[in-house]
Amino acid sequence: MPWSCNPNDVRILIVDDDPMLRKLLRSTLQSLDHTNILESGLGQEAVDLCQQNPLDLVFLDIEMPGEMNGIDVLNELRKDKRPVSIIMLTAHSTIANVRQAAASKVNGFLVKPLNPERIEKVLEHYHQSRCA
């Protein structure tokens, strides 16, 4: 499924156990004309949403509590072979986590606390790479 170059058509999933961070990220994305946004606070729920919905971009917290952390979710999504871009969100990840994410072909990293300008730059980069 091809990536859309229209921000309204880009299908985004935000995965983070912190509801305030999800709200902030959603608000920032909406201010940049991205309106097709799903959210999840749980790893398995995120995997299920990805399997049930065609997605273009996932913002995924690397460290989440519960049965599946961000690395587990990333590995499950990559098994699915869908062409989704994944940006890992991290506040204080270990080098081992970053290496695992890189080995699983993550598309980028954003460091918390999230900065709206940095989010916009990440989106510009992915739009340019997909729509050039």
Tab-separated table of C-alpha atoms in Angstrom, residues 45-54:
chain	number	residue	atom	x	y	z
A	45	GLU	CA	-3.153	-3.710	21.471
A	46	ALA	CA	-0.755	-1.808	19.197
A	47	VAL	CA	0.150	-4.994	17.317
A	48	ASP	CA	-3.550	-5.796	16.912
A	49	LEU	CA	-4.288	-2.286	15.612
A	50	CYS	CA	-1.458	-2.595	13.097
A	51	GLN	CA	-2.768	-5.932	11.885
A	52	GLN	CA	-6.334	-4.627	11.581
A	53	ASN	CA	-5.566	-1.244	9.991
A	54	PRO	CA	-3.348	-0.216	7.117
